[in-house]
Amino acid sequence: MRINPKLFILLGLVLVLGYFLQDLVLNDEQYVARIEKERHAKNDEFRRVQGSPLSAEQRQEFDSLHYYAPDKTYRLTAEFEPFPVRDTIAMRLTDGKAEKYLRWGRASFEWQKQPQRLTVFRKANGPDTTLFIPFTDKTNGFDTYGGGRYLDADPVGEGDDEIVLDFNKAYNPFCAYNVSFACPVPPAENILSVYIKAGEKTFDKD
């Protein structure tokens, strides 16, 4: 019995596709597992005396921070445009004072078929090279903290024109848990016109 060679080719393509889909599912599962692990670790940090923004009374009642379910579609690769001149600005704090940040560049992406832009900052003083992105979106005051949230990003290499924005890692400022803290207020240039249903939700202080 002679078998058509085209059948072997078709079976080969099916196997390759199957392996590809399996790898994709595993990668998604690994991503979710990594996000969940980071969230559990943060809960543990908040229960400790050292470094936790919670008061002693809050720590006694604390169970867990609240989050949207991890969704890999909220991990975006945005276009990055470094500013040729990185001006130092005084970013306003919730207590009326200010901290110095460098305007490092601009991240541009599309969400819900709408173009969005965020200014990326870096702390002006100190060795930390982590990029800082304070932002507000349409979930603020409803599902998420009314004052906005923060996002950190890895440094962008010289000549690179992309930056990864993982909104599953969006987090609340310390003043969302305890009013004794002073926190940077997201500037007007970082107001998103869409719902970012990812990351940390409002903290229940009661």
Short mmCIF file of C-alpha atoms in Angstrom, two decimals:
data_model
loop_
_atom_site.label_atom_id
_atom_site.label_comp_id
_atom_site.label_asym_id
_atom_site.label_seq_id
_atom_site.Cartn_x
_atom_site.Cartn_y
_atom_site.Cartn_z
CA MET A 1 0.00 0.00 0.00
CA ARG A 2 1.48 3.26 -1.07
CA ILE A 3 0.99 6.29 1.22
CA ASN A 4 0.77 9.73 -0.26
CA PRO A 5 3.89 11.75 0.74
CA LYS A 6 1.68 14.79 1.24
CA LEU A 7 0.05 12.94 4.15
CA PHE A 8 3.43 12.67 5.91
CA ILE A 9 3.98 16.40 5.41
CA LEU A 10 0.52 17.17 6.82
CA LEU A 11 1.11 14.96 9.85
CA GLY A 12 4.46 16.63 10.42
CA LEU A 13 2.87 20.08 10.35
CA VAL A 14 0.18 18.96 12.81
CA LEU A 15 2.85 17.67 15.22
CA VAL A 16 4.87 20.89 14.98
CA LEU A 17 1.74 22.96 15.59
CA GLY A 18 0.84 20.77 18.54
CA TYR A 19 4.25 21.27 20.15
CA PHE A 20 4.03 25.01 19.52
CA LEU A 21 0.60 25.29 21.17
CA GLN A 22 1.71 23.15 24.10
CA ASP A 23 4.75 25.37 24.63
CA LEU A 24 2.57 28.48 24.43
CA VAL A 25 0.17 27.17 27.09
CA LEU A 26 3.04 26.17 29.38
CA ASN A 27 4.62 29.59 28.98
CA ASP A 28 1.34 31.28 29.95
CA GLU A 29 1.02 28.98 32.94
CA GLN A 30 4.58 29.71 34.00
CA TYR A 31 3.97 33.44 33.66
CA VAL A 32 0.86 33.29 35.85
CA ALA A 33 2.68 31.14 38.41
CA ARG A 34 5.52 33.69 38.56
CA ILE A 35 3.09 36.59 39.10
CA GLU A 36 1.26 34.66 41.84
CA LYS A 37 4.57 33.84 43.54
CA GLU A 38 5.57 37.51 43.56
CA ARG A 39 2.20 38.46 45.06
CA HIS A 40 2.51 35.87 47.84
CA ALA A 41 5.99 37.19 48.61
CA LYS A 42 4.65 40.74 48.87
CA ASN A 43 1.95 39.59 51.29
CA ASP A 44 4.70 38.08 53.46
CA GLU A 45 6.64 41.35 53.36
CA PHE A 46 3.59 43.32 54.46
CA ARG A 47 3.14 41.05 57.50
CA ARG A 48 6.63 41.85 58.77
CA VAL A 49 7.45 44.75 61.05
CA GLN A 50 10.51 45.83 59.06
CA GLY A 51 9.66 47.66 55.84
CA SER A 52 5.89 47.17 55.90
CA PRO A 53 3.74 50.28 55.33
CA LEU A 54 1.03 48.79 57.56
CA SER A 55 0.58 49.85 61.16
CA ALA A 56 0.83 47.26 63.94
CA GLU A 57 -2.96 47.15 64.15
CA GLN A 58 -3.29 46.69 60.38
CA ARG A 59 -0.74 43.87 60.38
CA GLN A 60 -2.75 41.95 62.98
CA GLU A 61 -5.80 42.00 60.69
CA PHE A 62 -3.95 41.70 57.40
CA ASP A 63 -4.71 38.71 55.20
CA SER A 64 -3.82 39.61 51.61
CA LEU A 65 -3.59 42.43 49.11
CA HIS A 66 -6.23 42.39 46.38
CA TYR A 67 -5.44 41.98 42.69
CA TYR A 68 -6.96 41.45 39.29
CA ALA A 69 -6.33 37.93 38.03
CA PRO A 70 -3.04 37.77 36.07
CA ASP A 71 -3.64 38.40 32.38
CA LYS A 72 -0.69 38.17 30.03
CA THR A 73 -2.34 40.49 27.51
CA TYR A 74 -1.54 43.31 29.95
CA ARG A 75 2.17 42.65 29.50
CA LEU A 76 2.87 45.08 26.67
CA THR A 77 5.88 45.86 24.55
CA ALA A 78 5.67 49.60 23.99
CA GLU A 79 7.66 51.86 21.71
CA PHE A 80 10.26 53.77 23.67
CA GLU A 81 11.52 57.22 22.75
CA PRO A 82 14.37 58.46 24.97
CA PHE A 83 14.36 62.17 25.63
CA PRO A 84 17.47 63.82 24.12
CA VAL A 85 17.61 66.10 27.15
CA ARG A 86 16.61 64.43 30.41
CA ASP A 87 15.29 67.32 32.44
CA THR A 88 15.12 67.15 36.21
CA ILE A 89 11.64 67.83 37.55
CA ALA A 90 10.20 68.21 41.03
CA MET A 91 7.43 65.61 41.22
CA ARG A 92 4.76 66.61 43.70
CA LEU A 93 4.18 64.44 46.76
CA THR A 94 0.93 63.85 48.61
CA ASP A 95 2.18 65.94 51.57
CA GLY A 96 2.78 68.99 49.37
CA LYS A 97 6.54 68.53 49.13
CA ALA A 98 8.42 67.24 46.06
CA GLU A 99 11.07 64.74 44.95
CA LYS A 100 13.48 65.10 42.06
CA TYR A 101 13.09 62.81 39.06
CA LEU A 102 14.60 62.73 35.57
CA ARG A 103 12.20 62.67 32.62
CA TRP A 104 13.82 59.66 30.98
CA GLY A 105 11.68 58.96 27.91
CA ARG A 106 8.22 58.22 26.55
CA ALA A 107 6.47 54.87 26.14
CA SER A 108 3.77 54.67 23.45
CA PHE A 109 1.34 51.82 22.93
CA GLU A 110 -2.20 51.08 21.84
CA TRP A 111 -4.87 49.73 24.18
CA GLN A 112 -8.54 49.18 23.43
CA LYS A 113 -7.81 50.61 19.96
CA GLN A 114 -6.73 53.90 21.51
CA PRO A 115 -3.18 55.31 21.42
CA GLN A 116 -1.69 55.84 24.88
CA ARG A 117 1.49 57.52 26.08
CA LEU A 118 3.32 57.45 29.40
CA THR A 119 6.33 59.45 30.48
CA VAL A 120 9.01 57.27 32.02
CA PHE A 121 11.00 58.65 34.95
CA ARG A 122 14.12 57.77 36.87
CA LYS A 123 15.04 58.87 40.39
CA ALA A 124 17.43 61.81 40.12
CA ASN A 125 19.61 60.90 43.07
CA GLY A 126 21.09 57.55 43.96
CA PRO A 127 22.31 54.45 42.11
CA ASP A 128 18.90 52.90 41.34
CA THR A 129 18.45 52.56 37.57
CA THR A 130 14.90 51.17 37.73
CA LEU A 131 12.50 53.18 35.59
CA PHE A 132 9.46 54.60 37.36
CA ILE A 133 6.05 55.10 35.75
CA PRO A 134 3.33 56.64 37.94
CA PHE A 135 -0.03 56.62 36.16
CA THR A 136 -3.77 56.94 36.49
CA ASP A 137 -6.49 55.19 34.52
CA LYS A 138 -10.26 54.83 34.51
CA THR A 139 -10.30 52.20 37.25
CA ASN A 140 -9.05 54.72 39.85
CA GLY A 141 -11.56 55.42 42.57
CA PHE A 142 -13.52 52.28 41.67
CA ASP A 143 -11.56 49.01 41.60
CA THR A 144 -8.20 50.68 42.24
CA TYR A 145 -6.72 53.34 44.48
CA GLY A 146 -8.06 56.79 43.63
CA GLY A 147 -4.67 58.45 43.65
CA GLY A 148 -3.26 56.27 40.88
CA ARG A 149 -0.76 53.45 40.79
CA TYR A 150 2.89 52.85 39.98
CA LEU A 151 4.74 50.66 37.52
CA ASP A 152 8.45 49.82 37.45
CA ALA A 153 10.36 48.83 34.34
CA ASP A 154 13.84 47.54 33.60
CA PRO A 155 16.37 50.01 32.15
CA VAL A 156 16.30 50.39 28.38
CA GLY A 157 19.59 49.73 26.64
CA GLU A 158 21.30 52.40 24.58
CA GLY A 159 19.77 52.40 21.12
CA ASP A 160 16.81 50.19 22.09
CA ASP A 161 13.42 51.48 20.98
CA GLU A 162 11.15 49.18 23.04
CA ILE A 163 10.19 48.91 26.69
CA VAL A 164 8.17 46.21 28.48
CA LEU A 165 5.22 47.48 30.52
CA ASP A 166 3.73 44.71 32.65
CA PHE A 167 0.57 46.13 34.17
CA ASN A 168 0.01 42.89 36.09
CA LYS A 169 2.76 44.30 38.31
CA ALA A 170 1.10 47.70 38.81
CA TYR A 171 1.14 48.49 42.53
CA ASN A 172 -0.24 50.97 45.02
CA PRO A 173 1.84 53.71 46.64
CA PHE A 174 2.46 53.34 50.37
CA CYS A 175 0.04 56.18 51.11
CA ALA A 176 -2.78 53.93 49.86
CA TYR A 177 -2.24 51.84 53.00
CA ASN A 178 -1.18 54.45 55.52
CA VAL A 179 -1.69 58.24 55.32
CA SER A 180 1.53 58.85 57.27
CA PHE A 181 3.49 58.19 54.06
CA ALA A 182 4.14 60.81 51.37
CA CYS A 183 3.98 59.48 47.81
CA PRO A 184 4.63 60.87 44.31
CA VAL A 185 1.45 62.03 42.57
CA PRO A 186 1.14 60.81 38.95
CA PRO A 187 1.64 63.85 36.69
CA ALA A 188 -1.01 65.04 34.24
CA GLU A 189 0.99 63.67 31.27
CA ASN A 190 0.48 60.13 32.64
CA ILE A 191 -3.32 60.03 32.68
CA LEU A 192 -4.50 57.06 30.62
CA SER A 193 -7.89 57.31 28.93
CA VAL A 194 -8.59 53.57 29.25
CA TYR A 195 -9.31 50.96 31.91
CA ILE A 196 -6.23 49.07 33.09
CA LYS A 197 -7.86 46.07 34.74
CA ALA A 198 -4.60 44.52 35.88
CA GLY A 199 -2.35 44.66 38.89
CA GLU A 200 -3.21 45.71 42.42
CA LYS A 201 -6.68 46.77 43.48
CA THR A 202 -7.85 49.06 46.29
CA PHE A 203 -6.61 48.18 49.78
CA ASP A 204 -9.31 47.66 52.39
CA LYS A 205 -8.15 49.66 55.42
CA ASP A 206 -11.08 48.53 57.60
#
